[in-house]
CSV table of C-alpha atoms and ligand atoms in Angstrom, one decimal:
chain,number,residue,atom,x,y,z
S,1,UNK,CA,47.3,64.2,-52.6
S,2,UNK,CA,46.3,66.6,-49.1
S,3,UNK,CA,48.7,64.6,-46.4
S,4,UNK,CA,52.0,61.8,-46.7
S,5,UNK,CA,50.2,59.8,-44.3
S,6,UNK,CA,47.4,58.8,-43.2
S,7,UNK,CA,46.8,56.7,-39.8
S,8,UNK,CA,43.5,56.0,-40.2
S,9,UNK,CA,41.2,53.7,-37.0
S,10,UNK,CA,43.2,53.8,-33.5
S,11,UNK,CA,42.5,55.1,-30.6
S,12,UNK,CA,43.6,58.6,-29.9
S,13,UNK,CA,45.0,59.0,-25.4
S,14,UNK,CA,46.6,61.6,-25.5
S,15,UNK,CA,46.8,63.6,-21.8
S,16,UNK,CA,43.6,64.9,-21.5
S,17,UNK,CA,41.4,62.5,-24.1
S,18,UNK,CA,40.6,59.6,-26.0
S,19,UNK,CA,39.2,59.2,-28.5
S,20,UNK,CA,38.6,57.3,-32.4
S,21,UNK,CA,39.1,59.4,-35.0
S,22,UNK,CA,42.4,59.6,-37.6
S,23,UNK,CA,45.0,61.6,-37.5
S,24,UNK,CA,46.8,63.1,-41.3
S,25,UNK,CA,50.6,64.2,-41.8
S,26,UNK,CA,52.0,66.4,-44.1
S,27,UNK,CA,56.0,67.5,-43.6
S,28,UNK,CA,56.4,66.3,-40.2
S,29,UNK,CA,53.5,67.5,-38.4
S,30,UNK,CA,50.4,66.8,-37.9
S,31,UNK,CA,48.3,68.9,-40.5
S,32,UNK,CA,44.7,66.9,-39.2
S,33,UNK,CA,43.0,65.0,-37.5
S,34,UNK,CA,39.4,64.0,-38.1
S,35,UNK,CA,37.0,61.3,-39.6
S,36,UNK,CA,36.9,59.3,-42.2
S,37,UNK,CA,40.2,61.5,-43.6
S,38,UNK,CA,41.3,60.6,-47.9
S,39,UNK,CA,44.2,61.8,-49.3
S,40,UNK,CA,47.8,60.3,-48.5
S,41,UNK,CA,50.6,58.2,-50.2
S,42,UNK,CA,50.7,55.6,-47.8
S,43,UNK,CA,47.7,54.5,-44.9
S,44,UNK,CA,48.7,52.9,-41.6
S,45,UNK,CA,45.7,51.4,-40.6
S,46,UNK,CA,45.8,51.6,-37.0
S,47,UNK,CA,42.9,49.2,-36.0
S,48,UNK,CA,42.4,47.9,-32.6
S,49,UNK,CA,45.8,50.0,-31.1
S,50,UNK,CA,46.5,53.0,-28.8
S,51,UNK,CA,47.9,55.9,-31.7
S,52,UNK,CA,49.8,58.8,-28.0
S,53,UNK,CA,52.5,60.5,-28.3
S,54,UNK,CA,55.9,59.0,-28.6
S,55,UNK,CA,56.9,58.7,-25.2
S,56,UNK,CA,59.8,61.4,-24.1
S,57,UNK,CA,61.8,60.1,-21.3
S,58,UNK,CA,63.5,62.9,-19.3
S,59,UNK,CA,66.6,62.2,-18.0
S,60,UNK,CA,69.1,58.7,-19.4
S,61,UNK,CA,72.7,58.5,-19.7
S,62,UNK,CA,74.2,57.7,-22.5
S,63,UNK,CA,78.1,57.6,-23.6
S,64,UNK,CA,78.8,59.9,-20.3
S,65,UNK,CA,82.4,60.1,-19.2
S,66,UNK,CA,83.1,58.3,-16.2
S,67,UNK,CA,85.8,56.7,-13.7
S,68,UNK,CA,88.9,55.7,-16.3
S,69,UNK,CA,87.7,51.1,-15.5
S,70,UNK,CA,84.3,52.0,-16.5
S,71,UNK,CA,82.6,52.5,-20.2
S,72,UNK,CA,79.3,53.7,-20.1
S,73,UNK,CA,77.8,50.9,-21.9
S,74,UNK,CA,75.6,52.8,-25.0
S,75,UNK,CA,76.3,55.0,-27.9
S,76,UNK,CA,73.7,57.7,-29.4
S,77,UNK,CA,73.1,55.3,-31.9
S,78,UNK,CA,71.9,51.8,-29.8
S,79,UNK,CA,70.7,53.9,-27.5
S,80,UNK,CA,67.9,55.7,-30.4
S,81,UNK,CA,67.5,52.5,-31.5
S,82,UNK,CA,66.2,50.9,-27.8
S,83,UNK,CA,64.5,54.5,-27.6
S,84,UNK,CA,62.9,54.1,-30.6
S,85,UNK,CA,62.2,50.2,-30.4
S,86,UNK,CA,60.1,51.6,-26.7
S,87,UNK,CA,58.2,53.6,-28.0
S,88,UNK,CA,59.6,56.5,-26.9
S,89,UNK,CA,60.6,59.8,-29.5
S,90,UNK,CA,63.0,62.3,-27.5
S,91,UNK,CA,65.5,61.7,-25.1
S,92,UNK,CA,67.1,64.0,-23.7
S,93,UNK,CA,70.6,63.2,-21.9
S,94,UNK,CA,73.2,65.1,-19.4
S,95,UNK,CA,76.0,66.2,-21.1
S,96,UNK,CA,78.7,66.7,-18.3
S,97,UNK,CA,80.7,69.0,-16.7
S,98,UNK,CA,83.3,67.5,-16.4
S,99,UNK,CA,86.0,69.7,-13.0
S,100,UNK,CA,88.0,72.2,-15.1
S,101,UNK,CA,85.7,71.9,-17.9
S,102,UNK,CA,84.1,75.3,-19.4
S,103,UNK,CA,80.4,73.9,-20.8
S,104,UNK,CA,81.7,74.6,-24.2
S,105,UNK,CA,83.4,72.4,-24.1
S,106,UNK,CA,82.0,69.4,-22.6
S,107,UNK,CA,79.2,70.2,-24.6
S,108,UNK,CA,81.7,70.2,-28.0
S,109,UNK,CA,82.1,66.8,-26.8
S,110,UNK,CA,78.9,65.5,-26.0
S,111,UNK,CA,77.7,67.6,-29.0
S,112,UNK,CA,80.1,64.9,-31.6
S,113,UNK,CA,79.0,61.9,-29.9
S,114,UNK,CA,75.3,62.6,-31.0
S,115,UNK,CA,76.2,63.5,-34.1
S,116,UNK,CA,74.5,61.2,-36.7
S,117,UNK,CA,74.1,58.7,-34.9
S,118,UNK,CA,70.5,60.1,-33.7
S,119,UNK,CA,67.1,57.4,-34.7
S,120,UNK,CA,65.6,59.6,-32.5
S,121,UNK,CA,65.6,63.6,-31.6
S,122,UNK,CA,67.5,64.4,-28.1
S,123,UNK,CA,68.1,67.0,-26.8
S,124,UNK,CA,71.1,67.5,-23.6
S,125,UNK,CA,70.8,69.1,-19.8
S,126,UNK,CA,73.5,70.1,-18.6
S,127,UNK,CA,75.3,69.0,-14.8
S,128,UNK,CA,77.1,71.4,-13.4
S,129,UNK,CA,80.5,69.5,-11.2
S,130,UNK,CA,82.5,73.0,-11.3
S,131,UNK,CA,79.6,76.5,-11.1
S,132,UNK,CA,82.4,79.0,-10.9
S,133,UNK,CA,82.1,82.9,-11.5
S,134,UNK,CA,82.8,82.6,-15.0
S,135,UNK,CA,80.6,79.1,-15.5
S,136,UNK,CA,77.4,80.8,-13.7
S,137,UNK,CA,78.3,84.9,-15.0
S,138,UNK,CA,78.9,84.6,-18.3
S,139,UNK,CA,78.7,80.6,-19.5
S,140,UNK,CA,74.8,79.7,-18.9
S,141,UNK,CA,73.1,82.7,-19.3
S,142,UNK,CA,74.0,82.8,-23.1
S,143,UNK,CA,74.1,78.8,-22.9
S,144,UNK,CA,70.7,79.1,-21.9
S,145,UNK,CA,69.8,80.9,-24.4
S,146,UNK,CA,71.1,79.4,-27.1
S,147,UNK,CA,68.6,76.4,-25.4
S,148,UNK,CA,70.7,74.3,-23.4
S,149,UNK,CA,67.7,75.7,-20.4
S,150,UNK,CA,67.5,72.7,-17.8
S,151,UNK,CA,71.2,71.5,-15.0
S,152,UNK,CA,71.3,68.7,-13.4
S,153,UNK,CA,73.4,69.2,-9.5
S,154,UNK,CA,74.4,66.5,-7.8
S,155,UNK,CA,74.3,66.0,-3.6
S,156,UNK,CA,77.3,63.4,-4.1
S,157,UNK,CA,79.2,61.6,-5.7
S,158,UNK,CA,83.2,62.5,-4.8
S,159,UNK,CA,83.6,63.8,-8.9
S,160,UNK,CA,80.5,65.0,-8.9
S,161,UNK,CA,79.2,66.8,-5.6
S,162,UNK,CA,78.8,70.1,-4.5
S,163,UNK,CA,79.5,72.2,-1.3
S,164,UNK,CA,76.1,73.6,-0.5
S,165,UNK,CA,77.4,77.3,-1.0
S,166,UNK,CA,77.8,75.9,-4.7
S,167,UNK,CA,74.0,75.2,-4.8
S,168,UNK,CA,72.5,77.8,-3.7
S,169,UNK,CA,74.9,80.1,-5.9
S,170,UNK,CA,73.4,77.7,-8.8
S,171,UNK,CA,70.3,78.2,-8.0
S,172,UNK,CA,71.2,81.6,-7.4
S,173,UNK,CA,71.9,81.4,-11.1
S,174,UNK,CA,69.2,79.7,-11.7
S,175,UNK,CA,66.8,82.7,-11.2
S,176,UNK,CA,68.7,84.8,-12.7
S,177,UNK,CA,69.0,83.2,-16.3
S,178,UNK,CA,65.7,80.9,-16.3
S,179,UNK,CA,67.1,78.1,-16.0
S,180,UNK,CA,65.1,75.3,-14.3
S,181,UNK,CA,67.2,73.0,-11.9
S,182,UNK,CA,67.2,68.6,-11.6
S,183,UNK,CA,68.9,67.1,-7.7
S,184,UNK,CA,70.3,64.7,-7.1
S,185,UNK,CA,69.6,64.3,-3.6
S,186,UNK,CA,71.1,62.2,-1.5
S,187,UNK,CA,73.8,63.3,1.3
S,188,UNK,CA,77.2,63.2,0.1
S,189,UNK,CA,78.7,62.7,3.8
S,190,UNK,CA,76.1,60.4,5.1
S,191,UNK,CA,77.1,57.9,2.4
S,192,UNK,CA,80.2,58.0,2.7
S,193,UNK,CA,79.9,57.6,6.9
S,194,UNK,CA,77.7,54.6,6.8
S,195,UNK,CA,80.0,52.9,3.9
S,196,UNK,CA,83.1,53.7,6.3
S,197,UNK,CA,80.9,51.8,8.7
S,198,UNK,CA,79.6,49.1,6.7
S,199,UNK,CA,83.2,48.4,4.6
S,200,UNK,CA,84.6,48.5,9.1
S,201,UNK,CA,81.9,44.7,9.3
S,202,UNK,CA,83.5,43.2,6.0
S,203,UNK,CA,80.2,44.6,4.6
S,204,UNK,CA,81.0,45.3,1.4
S,205,UNK,CA,79.0,42.8,-1.3
S,206,UNK,CA,76.3,44.6,-3.7
S,207,UNK,CA,73.8,44.3,-1.0
S,208,UNK,CA,74.9,47.0,1.5
S,209,UNK,CA,74.6,49.5,-1.1
S,210,UNK,CA,71.0,49.7,-0.1
S,211,UNK,CA,71.9,50.3,3.7
S,212,UNK,CA,75.2,53.1,2.2
S,213,UNK,CA,71.9,55.1,1.4
S,214,UNK,CA,69.0,54.2,3.1
S,215,UNK,CA,65.7,57.1,3.2
S,216,UNK,CA,66.9,59.8,5.9
S,217,UNK,CA,70.2,60.0,3.6
S,218,UNK,CA,67.0,60.5,0.7
S,219,UNK,CA,64.7,62.8,3.1
S,220,UNK,CA,67.5,64.9,4.9
S,221,UNK,CA,69.0,65.4,1.4
S,222,UNK,CA,65.2,66.7,-0.3
S,223,UNK,CA,64.2,68.1,1.7
S,224,UNK,CA,68.1,70.2,2.4
S,225,UNK,CA,67.0,71.1,-1.9
S,226,UNK,CA,64.1,72.3,-1.2
S,227,UNK,CA,64.5,74.4,1.2
S,228,UNK,CA,67.3,75.8,-0.4
S,229,UNK,CA,64.8,75.9,-3.9
S,230,UNK,CA,62.1,78.3,-0.8
S,231,UNK,CA,66.2,80.7,0.0
S,232,UNK,CA,66.6,80.6,-3.9
S,233,UNK,CA,63.0,81.4,-5.6
S,234,UNK,CA,63.5,78.5,-8.1
S,235,UNK,CA,62.2,76.2,-8.9
S,236,UNK,CA,63.4,72.3,-8.7
S,237,UNK,CA,62.4,68.6,-9.1
S,238,UNK,CA,64.1,66.3,-7.4
S,239,UNK,CA,64.8,63.3,-9.4
S,240,UNK,CA,64.0,59.8,-8.9
S,241,UNK,CA,63.1,59.8,-6.3
S,242,UNK,CA,62.6,56.1,-4.7
S,243,UNK,CA,60.6,56.9,-1.2
S,244,UNK,CA,57.6,57.7,1.6
S,245,UNK,CA,59.7,60.3,3.1
S,246,UNK,CA,61.5,62.0,0.2
S,247,UNK,CA,58.0,62.0,-1.6
S,248,UNK,CA,56.4,63.4,1.5
S,249,UNK,CA,58.7,65.9,1.9
S,250,UNK,CA,57.8,67.5,-2.1
S,251,UNK,CA,54.3,67.1,-0.9
S,252,UNK,CA,55.1,68.9,2.3
S,253,UNK,CA,56.5,71.5,0.5
S,254,UNK,CA,53.7,71.6,-2.8
S,255,UNK,CA,50.9,72.3,0.4
S,256,UNK,CA,52.9,75.3,1.3
S,257,UNK,CA,53.4,76.6,-2.1
S,258,UNK,CA,56.7,75.4,-3.5
S,259,UNK,CA,57.3,74.8,-7.0
S,260,UNK,CA,59.1,71.9,-6.0
S,261,UNK,CA,58.1,68.7,-8.6
S,262,UNK,CA,59.0,65.4,-8.2
S,263,UNK,CA,60.8,62.0,-10.8
S,264,UNK,CA,60.9,58.2,-9.8
S,265,UNK,CA,61.4,55.2,-12.3
S,266,UNK,CA,60.3,52.5,-13.0
S,267,UNK,CA,63.6,50.8,-10.2
S,268,UNK,CA,61.0,52.5,-8.2
S,269,UNK,CA,57.8,51.0,-9.0
S,270,UNK,CA,59.1,47.4,-9.3
S,271,UNK,CA,62.4,46.4,-7.9
S,272,UNK,CA,63.4,46.4,-3.9
S,273,UNK,CA,66.6,46.7,-2.1
S,274,UNK,CA,66.2,42.4,-2.3
S,275,UNK,CA,67.1,42.2,-6.0
S,276,UNK,CA,71.2,43.3,-4.1
S,277,UNK,CA,71.3,40.1,-3.0
S,278,UNK,CA,71.9,38.3,-5.2
S,279,UNK,CA,74.8,35.4,-5.3
S,280,UNK,CA,78.4,36.1,-5.7
S,281,UNK,CA,77.9,39.5,-8.3
S,282,UNK,CA,74.3,39.7,-9.4
S,283,UNK,CA,73.1,42.2,-6.9
S,284,UNK,CA,75.8,44.9,-8.8
S,285,UNK,CA,73.1,45.1,-12.0
S,286,UNK,CA,70.2,46.4,-9.6
S,287,UNK,CA,72.6,48.6,-8.0
S,288,UNK,CA,71.1,52.3,-8.7
S,289,UNK,CA,71.6,55.7,-6.9
S,290,UNK,CA,68.7,55.8,-5.1
S,291,UNK,CA,68.7,51.8,-4.4
S,292,UNK,CA,65.7,51.0,-4.6
S,293,UNK,CA,63.7,50.3,-1.5
S,294,UNK,CA,60.7,48.2,0.0
S,295,UNK,CA,57.0,47.0,-1.0
S,296,UNK,CA,56.2,50.5,1.1
S,297,UNK,CA,58.0,52.4,-1.0
S,298,UNK,CA,56.4,51.0,-4.1
S,299,UNK,CA,53.4,51.5,-3.0
S,300,UNK,CA,54.2,55.8,-2.1
S,301,UNK,CA,56.0,56.2,-5.2
S,302,UNK,CA,52.7,54.8,-7.1
S,303,UNK,CA,50.7,57.3,-4.9
S,304,UNK,CA,53.4,60.1,-5.9
S,305,UNK,CA,52.6,58.8,-10.1
S,306,UNK,CA,48.3,58.9,-9.4
S,307,UNK,CA,48.4,61.8,-6.7
S,308,UNK,CA,50.5,64.0,-9.4
S,309,UNK,CA,53.0,64.2,-6.5
S,310,UNK,CA,55.6,62.9,-9.7
S,311,UNK,CA,55.0,65.1,-12.6
S,312,UNK,CA,57.2,62.7,-14.4
S,313,UNK,CA,58.0,59.2,-14.9
S,314,UNK,CA,61.5,58.3,-16.7
S,315,UNK,CA,63.5,55.4,-17.7
S,316,UNK,CA,67.6,57.3,-15.2
S,317,UNK,CA,69.0,54.7,-18.9
S,318,UNK,CA,72.3,54.3,-17.0
S,319,UNK,CA,74.1,51.3,-17.9
S,320,UNK,CA,77.1,49.7,-17.3
S,321,UNK,CA,77.5,45.5,-18.9
S,322,UNK,CA,77.7,43.1,-15.6
S,323,UNK,CA,81.5,43.1,-17.1
S,324,UNK,CA,84.9,44.5,-16.4
S,325,UNK,CA,83.9,47.4,-17.9
S,326,UNK,CA,81.7,47.8,-16.3
S,327,UNK,CA,79.5,46.5,-12.8
S,328,UNK,CA,82.6,43.9,-12.3
S,329,UNK,CA,85.6,45.9,-12.6
S,330,UNK,CA,88.6,44.4,-10.0
S,331,UNK,CA,87.8,47.7,-7.1
S,332,UNK,CA,84.0,47.0,-8.0
S,333,UNK,CA,85.0,43.3,-5.9
S,334,UNK,CA,86.9,45.0,-3.3
S,335,UNK,CA,84.0,46.5,-1.7
S,336,UNK,CA,80.0,47.7,-3.4
S,337,UNK,CA,81.1,51.9,-2.7
S,338,UNK,CA,83.1,50.7,-6.4
S,339,UNK,CA,80.6,49.6,-8.0
S,340,UNK,CA,79.9,51.7,-10.2
S,341,UNK,CA,75.5,53.2,-10.2
S,342,UNK,CA,73.0,53.0,-12.5
S,343,UNK,CA,71.1,50.4,-14.7
S,344,UNK,CA,69.6,50.3,-17.4
S,345,UNK,CA,65.5,50.6,-18.6
S,346,UNK,CA,65.6,53.6,-21.9
S,347,UNK,CA,63.0,50.9,-23.3
S,348,UNK,CA,61.1,49.1,-20.9
S,349,UNK,CA,60.3,52.7,-19.4
S,350,UNK,CA,57.0,52.5,-21.3
S,351,UNK,CA,55.9,49.2,-20.4
S,352,UNK,CA,56.1,48.3,-17.0
S,353,UNK,CA,54.2,52.1,-16.2
S,354,UNK,CA,51.6,50.6,-19.2
S,355,UNK,CA,50.8,47.8,-18.0
S,356,UNK,CA,51.7,47.9,-14.0
S,357,UNK,CA,49.4,51.3,-14.2
S,358,UNK,CA,47.3,51.5,-17.0
S,359,UNK,CA,46.6,47.5,-16.5
S,360,UNK,CA,46.9,47.3,-13.1
S,361,UNK,CA,44.4,49.5,-12.4
S,362,UNK,CA,46.8,51.9,-10.9
S,363,UNK,CA,46.4,55.4,-13.4
S,364,UNK,CA,44.0,56.1,-16.0
S,365,UNK,CA,45.5,56.1,-20.0
S,366,UNK,CA,45.7,59.6,-19.5
S,367,UNK,CA,48.0,59.7,-16.9
S,368,UNK,CA,50.0,57.4,-18.7
S,369,UNK,CA,51.2,59.7,-21.6
S,370,UNK,CA,51.5,63.1,-19.0
S,371,UNK,CA,54.2,61.0,-17.5
S,372,UNK,CA,55.8,60.0,-20.0
S,373,UNK,CA,55.9,61.9,-22.3
S,374,UNK,CA,53.7,65.4,-22.1
S,375,UNK,CA,55.1,66.6,-18.4
S,376,UNK,CA,58.2,66.2,-20.0
S,377,UNK,CA,57.1,68.1,-23.0
S,378,UNK,CA,56.0,71.4,-20.3
S,379,UNK,CA,58.3,71.7,-18.1
S,380,UNK,CA,62.0,71.0,-20.1
S,381,UNK,CA,60.0,73.3,-22.1
S,382,UNK,CA,59.6,71.3,-25.7
S,383,UNK,CA,55.2,71.8,-25.6
S,384,UNK,CA,53.6,71.7,-27.8
S,385,UNK,CA,55.1,71.1,-30.4
S,386,UNK,CA,56.3,68.0,-28.6
S,387,UNK,CA,54.3,65.5,-26.5
S,388,UNK,CA,50.9,65.5,-27.7
S,389,UNK,CA,48.3,65.4,-31.0
S,390,UNK,CA,47.1,68.1,-31.8
S,391,UNK,CA,47.1,69.9,-35.1
S,392,UNK,CA,50.6,71.7,-35.3
S,393,UNK,CA,53.1,69.2,-33.4
S,394,UNK,CA,55.3,67.5,-35.1
S,395,UNK,CA,54.2,63.8,-36.0
S,396,UNK,CA,56.1,61.3,-32.7
S,397,UNK,CA,53.8,58.7,-32.8
S,398,UNK,CA,53.9,55.3,-31.1
S,399,UNK,CA,51.1,53.2,-32.2
S,400,UNK,CA,50.4,50.4,-28.8
S,401,UNK,CA,48.7,47.2,-28.2
S,402,UNK,CA,47.5,47.9,-25.1
S,403,UNK,CA,46.9,43.6,-25.3
S,404,UNK,CA,49.8,42.3,-26.7
S,405,UNK,CA,51.4,40.2,-23.3
S,406,UNK,CA,55.9,40.6,-23.3
S,407,UNK,CA,58.1,38.5,-20.7
S,408,UNK,CA,60.6,41.4,-20.5
S,409,UNK,CA,63.4,40.0,-21.9
S,410,UNK,CA,67.0,40.9,-22.4
S,411,UNK,CA,67.5,38.5,-25.9
S,412,UNK,CA,64.8,40.3,-27.4
S,413,UNK,CA,66.2,44.3,-26.2
S,414,UNK,CA,68.1,46.6,-28.2
S,415,UNK,CA,69.8,48.8,-25.8
S,416,UNK,CA,73.6,48.5,-25.3
S,417,UNK,CA,73.3,46.6,-21.6
S,418,UNK,CA,74.2,42.7,-21.8
S,419,UNK,CA,71.4,42.4,-18.9
S,420,UNK,CA,68.4,43.7,-18.0
S,421,UNK,CA,67.0,44.3,-14.4
S,422,UNK,CA,63.9,43.3,-15.4
S,423,UNK,CA,64.5,40.0,-17.1
S,424,UNK,CA,61.7,37.5,-16.7
S,425,UNK,CA,59.1,40.5,-15.6
S,426,UNK,CA,55.7,39.7,-17.6
S,427,UNK,CA,53.7,42.7,-18.9
S,428,UNK,CA,50.9,43.8,-21.1
S,429,UNK,CA,51.1,46.5,-23.5
S,430,UNK,CA,53.7,47.3,-26.1
S,431,UNK,CA,55.1,49.3,-28.6
S,432,UNK,CA,54.1,48.2,-32.0
S,433,UNK,CA,56.0,51.8,-34.5
S,434,UNK,CA,57.0,54.5,-33.3
S,435,UNK,CA,56.6,57.5,-36.0
S,436,UNK,CA,59.4,60.5,-35.8
S,437,UNK,CA,58.2,63.4,-37.6
S,438,UNK,CA,56.5,61.4,-39.9
S,439,UNK,CA,58.8,58.3,-40.3
S,440,UNK,CA,58.2,55.0,-39.6
S,441,UNK,CA,61.5,54.9,-37.5
S,442,UNK,CA,60.4,51.4,-36.5
S,443,UNK,CA,57.5,48.8,-37.7
S,444,UNK,CA,57.6,46.0,-34.8
S,445,UNK,CA,60.6,43.8,-34.7
S,446,UNK,CA,62.0,46.1,-37.1
S,447,UNK,CA,64.4,49.0,-37.7
S,448,UNK,CA,62.5,51.0,-41.0
S,449,UNK,CA,65.3,53.6,-41.4
S,450,UNK,CA,68.8,52.3,-40.9
S,451,UNK,CA,69.7,56.3,-41.6
S,452,UNK,CA,69.1,58.0,-38.4
S,453,UNK,CA,67.0,60.8,-38.3
S,454,UNK,CA,67.1,62.7,-35.6
S,455,UNK,CA,67.7,65.8,-34.4
S,456,UNK,CA,69.6,68.5,-32.2
S,457,UNK,CA,66.2,70.2,-30.0
S,458,UNK,CA,67.0,73.7,-29.1
S,459,UNK,CA,64.6,74.4,-25.8
S,460,UNK,CA,62.5,77.3,-25.1
S,461,UNK,CA,63.3,77.8,-21.5
S,462,UNK,CA,60.5,76.0,-18.7
S,463,UNK,CA,57.3,77.8,-19.3
S,464,UNK,CA,57.7,76.2,-15.2
S,465,UNK,CA,59.9,79.2,-13.9
S,466,UNK,CA,58.8,81.3,-15.4
S,467,UNK,CA,55.5,80.4,-13.7
S,468,UNK,CA,53.4,80.1,-16.5
S,469,UNK,CA,52.2,76.4,-16.2
S,470,UNK,CA,51.5,73.8,-12.9
S,471,UNK,CA,51.8,71.0,-13.5
A,1,DUC,N1,72.2,59.4,-11.3
A,1,DUC,C1,71.7,59.5,-12.2
A,1,DUC,O1,70.8,60.4,-12.0
A,1,DUC,N2,71.7,58.3,-12.6
A,1,DUC,C2,72.6,57.1,-12.0
A,1,DUC,C3,73.1,56.8,-10.8
A,1,DUC,C4,73.3,58.3,-10.1
A,1,DUC,O2,72.9,58.8,-8.8
A,2,ZN,ZN1,71.0,61.0,-10.3
A,3,ZN,ZN1,70.0,59.3,-13.9
């Protein structure tokens, strides 16, 4: 046999092209792309399907430690199964350094969570909360060499916020080591100032999460982060951008020649601040940071996707159950500031972008692939092994039914959360088969292989850091 598997009769879509051809897979990699390939033990009929690179979700939270009374509603088993059913073949969660902890300790514990549980490939970003001279001078350079080539910093949250000086030190260390920096851009002091004022007026319902972190909070922090990146001469990714003003900061910086990149997420395309205004605690189901904004900001996020201001579209999957160990802790009833920030989305990211984007004529099929797979691989040092359909690439492939219409329903999802903020949203286009390194992981509603076949991926430095590539 020439191939282990042939995918026959589908339309292959990459970030650049769409064409009809067969794919021959051997030893987990794409060995041939051609017309009428023959000679395989297994032939998969892809007639009427789009054949695309498996989704890469470069921003997810899985089994991340947090406040003692709160449990993240996802471990690596459920998270990666949900990812596969959602058409993804690689996910990139965050390994959180808790204050006082070394990066190596954090990584040891986080690898133990993932080991033997992953149904898709995984690779970790670091979250730096305690950037001591030892962390920046010794640990980080060694870890970057070992393939931990990206890190996230926070400009807010009591247990994660970095002072401006620390942000600068981290960026300077990234410059020296070649790490790629992701920034959560919301200002700590402004949020506390506004939250205190709202609480003093008795405005404690989940809805007030939004007013405690208005657009100006995000815009100011985005501007500050960009300024620090300019001063330290590093490219950065502003993650989970929610609104026009923050997007315009990125756009302006890029026009000035700075290598500033942007990410947006499904919640900023289809949710609004009104969703946090539900009866009782219902609004807590939509509390995430930055918060969903207005329909005008949704339109701005679409423009950012269309014009390349946002190069990656990620889920920011960060699930907490609508229960006492999640969104509804005793403290959460006292006020919005205690509601854990984050919503699930690992399984619904691709259908939402396809349906709202491709089907509604806002983005092309090629942009869809770039935004959901190729640009993630390019940004985070996985390309061309991941993120495209090409000879030599891993056979990470999703077969997509572009005509299937479904209503998103919690009962059909596989994630560990007990609700979806997208309940009832009708989408057209759905992943019908996900294949990881040539092995079928999901086929329709079936998890084909119960044995987890995902691997940990050490990554190259981002080519964006080395100025080898622009997005
Ligand atoms: N930032 C994230 O990236 N995810 C969830 C919560 C947050 O603040
Ligand atoms: Zn964040
Ligand atoms: Zn996140």
